[in-house]
Short mmCIF file of N, CA and C in Angstrom, two decimals:
data_model
loop_
_atom_site.label_atom_id
_atom_site.label_comp_id
_atom_site.label_asym_id
_atom_site.label_seq_id
_atom_site.Cartn_x
_atom_site.Cartn_y
_atom_site.Cartn_z
N MET U 34 -17.79 -12.34 -7.83
CA MET U 34 -16.90 -11.40 -7.17
C MET U 34 -16.53 -11.97 -5.81
N ASP U 35 -15.26 -11.81 -5.44
CA ASP U 35 -14.75 -12.36 -4.21
C ASP U 35 -14.89 -11.30 -3.08
N PHE U 36 -16.07 -11.30 -2.46
CA PHE U 36 -16.35 -10.32 -1.39
C PHE U 36 -15.45 -10.51 -0.18
N ASP U 37 -15.09 -11.75 0.13
CA ASP U 37 -14.19 -12.00 1.26
C ASP U 37 -12.81 -11.38 1.02
N ALA U 38 -12.30 -11.47 -0.22
CA ALA U 38 -11.02 -10.87 -0.53
C ALA U 38 -11.08 -9.34 -0.42
N LEU U 39 -12.21 -8.75 -0.84
CA LEU U 39 -12.37 -7.31 -0.72
C LEU U 39 -12.37 -6.88 0.75
N ILE U 40 -13.14 -7.58 1.55
CA ILE U 40 -13.18 -7.28 3.00
C ILE U 40 -11.81 -7.43 3.62
N ALA U 41 -11.08 -8.48 3.22
CA ALA U 41 -9.73 -8.68 3.77
C ALA U 41 -8.81 -7.51 3.44
N GLU U 42 -8.92 -6.95 2.23
CA GLU U 42 -8.11 -5.79 1.87
C GLU U 42 -8.49 -4.59 2.72
N LEU U 43 -9.79 -4.37 2.96
CA LEU U 43 -10.22 -3.25 3.79
C LEU U 43 -9.73 -3.40 5.24
N ARG U 44 -9.80 -4.60 5.76
CA ARG U 44 -9.36 -4.84 7.14
C ARG U 44 -7.87 -4.71 7.26
N THR U 45 -7.11 -5.13 6.26
CA THR U 45 -5.66 -4.96 6.29
C THR U 45 -5.30 -3.47 6.32
N LEU U 46 -6.01 -2.70 5.52
CA LEU U 46 -5.79 -1.25 5.53
C LEU U 46 -6.07 -0.66 6.88
N ARG U 47 -7.17 -1.06 7.49
CA ARG U 47 -7.53 -0.59 8.83
C ARG U 47 -6.44 -0.99 9.86
N ASP U 48 -5.91 -2.21 9.73
CA ASP U 48 -4.91 -2.67 10.68
C ASP U 48 -3.59 -1.93 10.49
N ASN U 49 -3.27 -1.52 9.25
CA ASN U 49 -1.97 -0.92 8.96
C ASN U 49 -1.94 0.60 9.12
N VAL U 50 -3.08 1.24 9.21
CA VAL U 50 -3.12 2.71 9.28
C VAL U 50 -3.90 3.13 10.52
N ALA U 51 -3.21 3.73 11.44
CA ALA U 51 -3.85 4.21 12.66
C ALA U 51 -4.89 5.28 12.34
N GLY U 52 -6.05 5.15 12.96
CA GLY U 52 -7.10 6.15 12.80
C GLY U 52 -8.18 5.81 11.80
N VAL U 53 -7.97 4.76 10.97
CA VAL U 53 -9.02 4.36 10.02
C VAL U 53 -10.16 3.74 10.85
N THR U 54 -11.37 4.24 10.61
CA THR U 54 -12.51 3.78 11.37
C THR U 54 -13.52 2.98 10.52
N ASP U 55 -13.70 3.39 9.28
CA ASP U 55 -14.72 2.77 8.43
C ASP U 55 -14.27 2.77 6.99
N THR U 56 -14.67 1.76 6.22
CA THR U 56 -14.29 1.68 4.83
C THR U 56 -15.47 1.16 4.02
N VAL U 57 -15.53 1.62 2.76
CA VAL U 57 -16.58 1.19 1.83
C VAL U 57 -15.98 1.13 0.43
N ILE U 58 -16.35 0.11 -0.32
CA ILE U 58 -16.06 0.05 -1.73
C ILE U 58 -17.40 0.11 -2.45
N ALA U 59 -17.46 0.95 -3.48
CA ALA U 59 -18.71 1.15 -4.21
C ALA U 59 -18.45 1.27 -5.71
N ALA U 60 -19.48 1.02 -6.49
CA ALA U 60 -19.40 1.30 -7.91
C ALA U 60 -19.40 2.82 -8.12
N VAL U 61 -18.92 3.27 -9.27
CA VAL U 61 -18.85 4.71 -9.50
C VAL U 61 -20.22 5.36 -9.52
N ASP U 62 -21.29 4.58 -9.70
CA ASP U 62 -22.64 5.14 -9.68
C ASP U 62 -23.20 5.28 -8.26
N GLY U 63 -22.39 4.91 -7.26
CA GLY U 63 -22.81 5.08 -5.87
C GLY U 63 -23.48 3.90 -5.24
N ILE U 64 -23.48 2.76 -5.90
CA ILE U 64 -24.04 1.54 -5.34
C ILE U 64 -22.97 0.84 -4.53
N PRO U 65 -23.22 0.60 -3.24
CA PRO U 65 -22.20 -0.08 -2.43
C PRO U 65 -21.92 -1.51 -2.87
N ILE U 66 -20.67 -1.90 -2.84
CA ILE U 66 -20.29 -3.27 -3.15
C ILE U 66 -20.02 -4.04 -1.88
N VAL U 67 -19.22 -3.44 -0.98
CA VAL U 67 -18.89 -4.06 0.28
C VAL U 67 -18.46 -2.98 1.26
N ALA U 68 -18.74 -3.21 2.53
CA ALA U 68 -18.38 -2.23 3.57
C ALA U 68 -17.84 -2.91 4.81
N ASP U 69 -16.92 -2.25 5.44
CA ASP U 69 -16.41 -2.65 6.75
C ASP U 69 -16.56 -1.40 7.60
N ALA U 70 -17.79 -1.22 8.12
CA ALA U 70 -18.13 0.05 8.76
C ALA U 70 -18.99 -0.19 10.01
N ALA U 71 -18.99 0.78 10.86
CA ALA U 71 -19.81 0.74 12.07
C ALA U 71 -21.29 0.70 11.72
N LYS U 72 -22.10 0.23 12.64
CA LYS U 72 -23.55 0.11 12.39
C LYS U 72 -24.22 1.46 12.13
N ASN U 73 -23.65 2.55 12.66
CA ASN U 73 -24.26 3.87 12.45
C ASN U 73 -23.87 4.48 11.08
N ILE U 74 -23.04 3.79 10.32
CA ILE U 74 -22.66 4.25 8.99
C ILE U 74 -23.51 3.52 7.95
N ASP U 75 -24.23 4.29 7.13
CA ASP U 75 -25.06 3.70 6.07
C ASP U 75 -24.23 3.62 4.79
N PRO U 76 -23.79 2.42 4.40
CA PRO U 76 -22.95 2.29 3.19
C PRO U 76 -23.58 2.88 1.94
N ALA U 77 -24.93 2.79 1.83
CA ALA U 77 -25.59 3.34 0.65
C ALA U 77 -25.47 4.87 0.61
N GLU U 78 -25.65 5.49 1.75
CA GLU U 78 -25.55 6.96 1.84
C GLU U 78 -24.11 7.41 1.58
N VAL U 79 -23.16 6.75 2.23
CA VAL U 79 -21.75 7.08 2.04
C VAL U 79 -21.33 6.88 0.58
N SER U 80 -21.78 5.78 -0.03
CA SER U 80 -21.42 5.49 -1.42
C SER U 80 -21.97 6.56 -2.36
N ALA U 81 -23.21 6.97 -2.16
CA ALA U 81 -23.83 7.99 -3.02
C ALA U 81 -23.08 9.32 -2.88
N LEU U 82 -22.77 9.70 -1.67
CA LEU U 82 -22.02 10.95 -1.45
C LEU U 82 -20.63 10.87 -2.04
N ALA U 83 -19.97 9.75 -1.86
CA ALA U 83 -18.62 9.58 -2.39
C ALA U 83 -18.62 9.61 -3.92
N ALA U 84 -19.63 9.02 -4.54
CA ALA U 84 -19.71 9.03 -6.01
C ALA U 84 -19.90 10.46 -6.52
N ALA U 85 -20.72 11.24 -5.83
CA ALA U 85 -20.91 12.65 -6.23
C ALA U 85 -19.61 13.42 -6.04
N ASN U 86 -18.95 13.20 -4.92
CA ASN U 86 -17.66 13.84 -4.63
C ASN U 86 -16.64 13.48 -5.70
N LEU U 87 -16.55 12.24 -6.03
CA LEU U 87 -15.59 11.78 -7.04
C LEU U 87 -15.89 12.38 -8.40
N GLY U 88 -17.16 12.42 -8.76
CA GLY U 88 -17.55 12.98 -10.05
C GLY U 88 -17.16 14.42 -10.19
N ILE U 89 -17.43 15.22 -9.18
CA ILE U 89 -17.07 16.65 -9.21
C ILE U 89 -15.56 16.80 -9.27
N ALA U 90 -14.85 16.03 -8.44
CA ALA U 90 -13.39 16.12 -8.40
C ALA U 90 -12.77 15.69 -9.75
N ARG U 91 -13.36 14.68 -10.40
CA ARG U 91 -12.85 14.27 -11.72
C ARG U 91 -13.01 15.39 -12.74
N GLN U 92 -14.13 16.04 -12.68
CA GLN U 92 -14.37 17.16 -13.60
C GLN U 92 -13.37 18.28 -13.33
N ALA U 93 -13.10 18.57 -12.06
CA ALA U 93 -12.14 19.60 -11.71
C ALA U 93 -10.74 19.25 -12.23
N ALA U 94 -10.35 17.99 -12.09
CA ALA U 94 -9.04 17.56 -12.57
C ALA U 94 -8.94 17.69 -14.09
N GLU U 95 -10.02 17.34 -14.79
CA GLU U 95 -10.01 17.43 -16.25
C GLU U 95 -9.99 18.88 -16.73
N VAL U 96 -10.86 19.70 -16.11
CA VAL U 96 -10.95 21.12 -16.53
C VAL U 96 -9.64 21.87 -16.28
N THR U 97 -8.98 21.54 -15.19
CA THR U 97 -7.73 22.24 -14.86
C THR U 97 -6.52 21.61 -15.54
N GLY U 98 -6.70 20.49 -16.22
CA GLY U 98 -5.58 19.86 -16.92
C GLY U 98 -4.56 19.26 -16.00
N LYS U 99 -4.96 18.82 -14.84
CA LYS U 99 -4.04 18.31 -13.85
C LYS U 99 -3.91 16.77 -13.86
N GLY U 100 -4.39 16.15 -14.91
CA GLY U 100 -4.24 14.70 -15.03
C GLY U 100 -5.40 13.93 -14.49
N THR U 101 -5.16 12.65 -14.30
CA THR U 101 -6.20 11.72 -13.84
C THR U 101 -6.37 11.84 -12.33
N LEU U 102 -7.62 11.95 -11.90
CA LEU U 102 -7.90 12.05 -10.47
C LEU U 102 -7.55 10.76 -9.77
N ARG U 103 -6.92 10.89 -8.62
CA ARG U 103 -6.57 9.72 -7.79
C ARG U 103 -7.39 9.66 -6.53
N GLN U 104 -7.59 10.85 -5.90
CA GLN U 104 -8.29 10.85 -4.62
C GLN U 104 -8.80 12.24 -4.29
N THR U 105 -9.73 12.26 -3.34
CA THR U 105 -10.16 13.50 -2.72
C THR U 105 -10.07 13.28 -1.20
N VAL U 106 -9.88 14.35 -0.49
CA VAL U 106 -9.82 14.27 0.96
C VAL U 106 -10.73 15.36 1.54
N VAL U 107 -11.63 14.96 2.43
CA VAL U 107 -12.47 15.90 3.14
C VAL U 107 -11.96 15.97 4.59
N PHE U 108 -11.50 17.15 4.99
CA PHE U 108 -11.03 17.36 6.35
C PHE U 108 -12.19 17.95 7.15
N SER U 109 -12.62 17.29 8.18
CA SER U 109 -13.70 17.76 9.03
C SER U 109 -13.17 18.01 10.43
N SER U 110 -13.98 18.62 11.27
CA SER U 110 -13.52 18.92 12.63
C SER U 110 -13.25 17.70 13.44
N ASP U 111 -13.92 16.59 13.13
CA ASP U 111 -13.74 15.38 13.91
C ASP U 111 -13.13 14.21 13.14
N GLY U 112 -12.59 14.49 11.94
CA GLY U 112 -11.95 13.42 11.20
C GLY U 112 -11.89 13.67 9.71
N TYR U 113 -11.75 12.59 8.97
CA TYR U 113 -11.51 12.66 7.53
C TYR U 113 -12.38 11.68 6.78
N MET U 114 -12.64 12.03 5.53
CA MET U 114 -13.20 11.07 4.57
C MET U 114 -12.37 11.22 3.29
N THR U 115 -11.75 10.14 2.87
CA THR U 115 -11.01 10.15 1.63
C THR U 115 -11.75 9.24 0.63
N VAL U 116 -11.72 9.66 -0.61
CA VAL U 116 -12.35 8.89 -1.68
C VAL U 116 -11.28 8.64 -2.75
N TYR U 117 -11.06 7.38 -3.05
CA TYR U 117 -10.04 6.98 -4.02
C TYR U 117 -10.72 6.40 -5.25
N ALA U 118 -10.28 6.83 -6.41
CA ALA U 118 -10.76 6.25 -7.66
C ALA U 118 -10.08 4.89 -7.87
N ILE U 119 -10.87 3.89 -8.20
CA ILE U 119 -10.34 2.57 -8.56
C ILE U 119 -10.65 2.41 -10.02
N ASP U 120 -9.66 2.74 -10.86
CA ASP U 120 -9.85 2.83 -12.29
C ASP U 120 -11.07 3.69 -12.57
N ARG U 121 -11.89 3.29 -13.52
CA ARG U 121 -13.10 4.04 -13.81
C ARG U 121 -14.33 3.23 -13.39
N MET U 122 -14.10 2.13 -12.66
CA MET U 122 -15.20 1.22 -12.35
C MET U 122 -15.71 1.35 -10.93
N ALA U 123 -14.87 1.80 -10.01
CA ALA U 123 -15.29 1.79 -8.61
C ALA U 123 -14.57 2.88 -7.82
N LEU U 124 -14.92 2.96 -6.54
CA LEU U 124 -14.29 3.91 -5.64
C LEU U 124 -14.17 3.25 -4.28
N MET U 125 -13.22 3.78 -3.51
CA MET U 125 -13.03 3.33 -2.16
C MET U 125 -13.10 4.52 -1.22
N VAL U 126 -13.90 4.39 -0.18
CA VAL U 126 -14.05 5.43 0.81
C VAL U 126 -13.35 4.97 2.09
N ILE U 127 -12.50 5.84 2.63
CA ILE U 127 -11.86 5.57 3.89
C ILE U 127 -12.24 6.70 4.82
N MET U 128 -12.81 6.37 5.98
CA MET U 128 -13.12 7.35 6.98
C MET U 128 -12.23 7.14 8.18
N GLY U 129 -11.86 8.24 8.80
CA GLY U 129 -10.96 8.15 9.95
C GLY U 129 -11.25 9.20 10.97
N ASP U 130 -10.74 8.95 12.17
CA ASP U 130 -10.89 9.91 13.25
C ASP U 130 -9.81 11.00 13.16
N ARG U 131 -9.78 11.88 14.16
CA ARG U 131 -8.80 12.99 14.11
C ARG U 131 -7.37 12.49 14.18
N GLN U 132 -7.15 11.29 14.66
CA GLN U 132 -5.80 10.76 14.76
C GLN U 132 -5.34 10.05 13.48
N LEU U 133 -6.17 10.06 12.47
CA LEU U 133 -5.78 9.39 11.23
C LEU U 133 -4.47 9.94 10.70
N ASN U 134 -3.55 9.08 10.40
CA ASN U 134 -2.27 9.46 9.80
C ASN U 134 -2.46 9.50 8.29
N VAL U 135 -2.76 10.68 7.79
CA VAL U 135 -3.09 10.81 6.36
C VAL U 135 -1.91 10.45 5.46
N GLY U 136 -0.71 10.79 5.86
CA GLY U 136 0.48 10.42 5.09
C GLY U 136 0.63 8.93 4.98
N ARG U 137 0.44 8.23 6.08
CA ARG U 137 0.50 6.78 6.08
C ARG U 137 -0.59 6.19 5.20
N LEU U 138 -1.81 6.78 5.29
CA LEU U 138 -2.91 6.33 4.46
C LEU U 138 -2.57 6.44 2.98
N LEU U 139 -2.01 7.59 2.57
CA LEU U 139 -1.63 7.76 1.18
C LEU U 139 -0.62 6.71 0.73
N PHE U 140 0.33 6.42 1.59
CA PHE U 140 1.37 5.43 1.29
C PHE U 140 0.78 4.03 1.17
N GLU U 141 -0.10 3.66 2.08
CA GLU U 141 -0.66 2.29 2.13
C GLU U 141 -1.73 2.04 1.06
N CYS U 142 -2.40 3.07 0.61
CA CYS U 142 -3.58 2.88 -0.26
C CYS U 142 -3.25 2.43 -1.67
N ARG U 143 -2.17 2.89 -2.26
CA ARG U 143 -1.91 2.58 -3.69
C ARG U 143 -1.84 1.08 -3.92
N PRO U 144 -1.06 0.28 -3.16
CA PRO U 144 -1.06 -1.17 -3.46
C PRO U 144 -2.42 -1.81 -3.13
N VAL U 145 -3.12 -1.30 -2.15
CA VAL U 145 -4.44 -1.85 -1.80
C VAL U 145 -5.40 -1.59 -2.98
N ILE U 146 -5.36 -0.40 -3.52
CA ILE U 146 -6.23 -0.08 -4.67
C ILE U 146 -5.89 -0.98 -5.86
N ASP U 147 -4.63 -1.22 -6.09
CA ASP U 147 -4.22 -2.10 -7.20
C ASP U 147 -4.78 -3.50 -7.00
N ARG U 148 -4.71 -4.02 -5.77
CA ARG U 148 -5.22 -5.36 -5.50
C ARG U 148 -6.74 -5.41 -5.61
N ILE U 149 -7.40 -4.36 -5.11
CA ILE U 149 -8.87 -4.30 -5.21
C ILE U 149 -9.29 -4.24 -6.66
N SER U 150 -8.57 -3.47 -7.46
CA SER U 150 -8.88 -3.39 -8.91
C SER U 150 -8.80 -4.76 -9.53
N SER U 151 -7.79 -5.54 -9.18
CA SER U 151 -7.63 -6.91 -9.72
C SER U 151 -8.78 -7.82 -9.28
N ILE U 152 -9.17 -7.69 -8.04
CA ILE U 152 -10.29 -8.50 -7.52
C ILE U 152 -11.59 -8.16 -8.24
N LEU U 153 -11.82 -6.86 -8.45
CA LEU U 153 -13.05 -6.42 -9.12
C LEU U 153 -13.08 -6.83 -10.59
N ALA U 154 -11.93 -6.88 -11.22
CA ALA U 154 -11.83 -7.22 -12.64
C ALA U 154 -11.95 -8.72 -12.89
N ALA U 155 -11.72 -9.53 -11.84
CA ALA U 155 -11.72 -11.00 -12.01
C ALA U 155 -13.13 -11.53 -12.24
#
């Protein structure tokens, strides 16, 4: 697996979207693959929480008949945590501060997710 390419994708996302503070890519079972995060962020803890979040959201999407889950967004008083499904094999967590431009994040993430999916599949 090309960990450098994965980190490069995460850093590009951080550079292109104001307010992104931390990023993690993990397997759907919650095992971290790679992280670009501050020292106070535990990638294993974030990955486990994100996997649980994604699992519940996937069930909600299926039960309500709303199609395939793409993402979840947690709005907190001091920022955001978004979790994106990368096919059925992985997930990407993006954390941001209160100034995170969520619209820009949504726009920028789809091609990044496609490239990450290709890197993971290689």
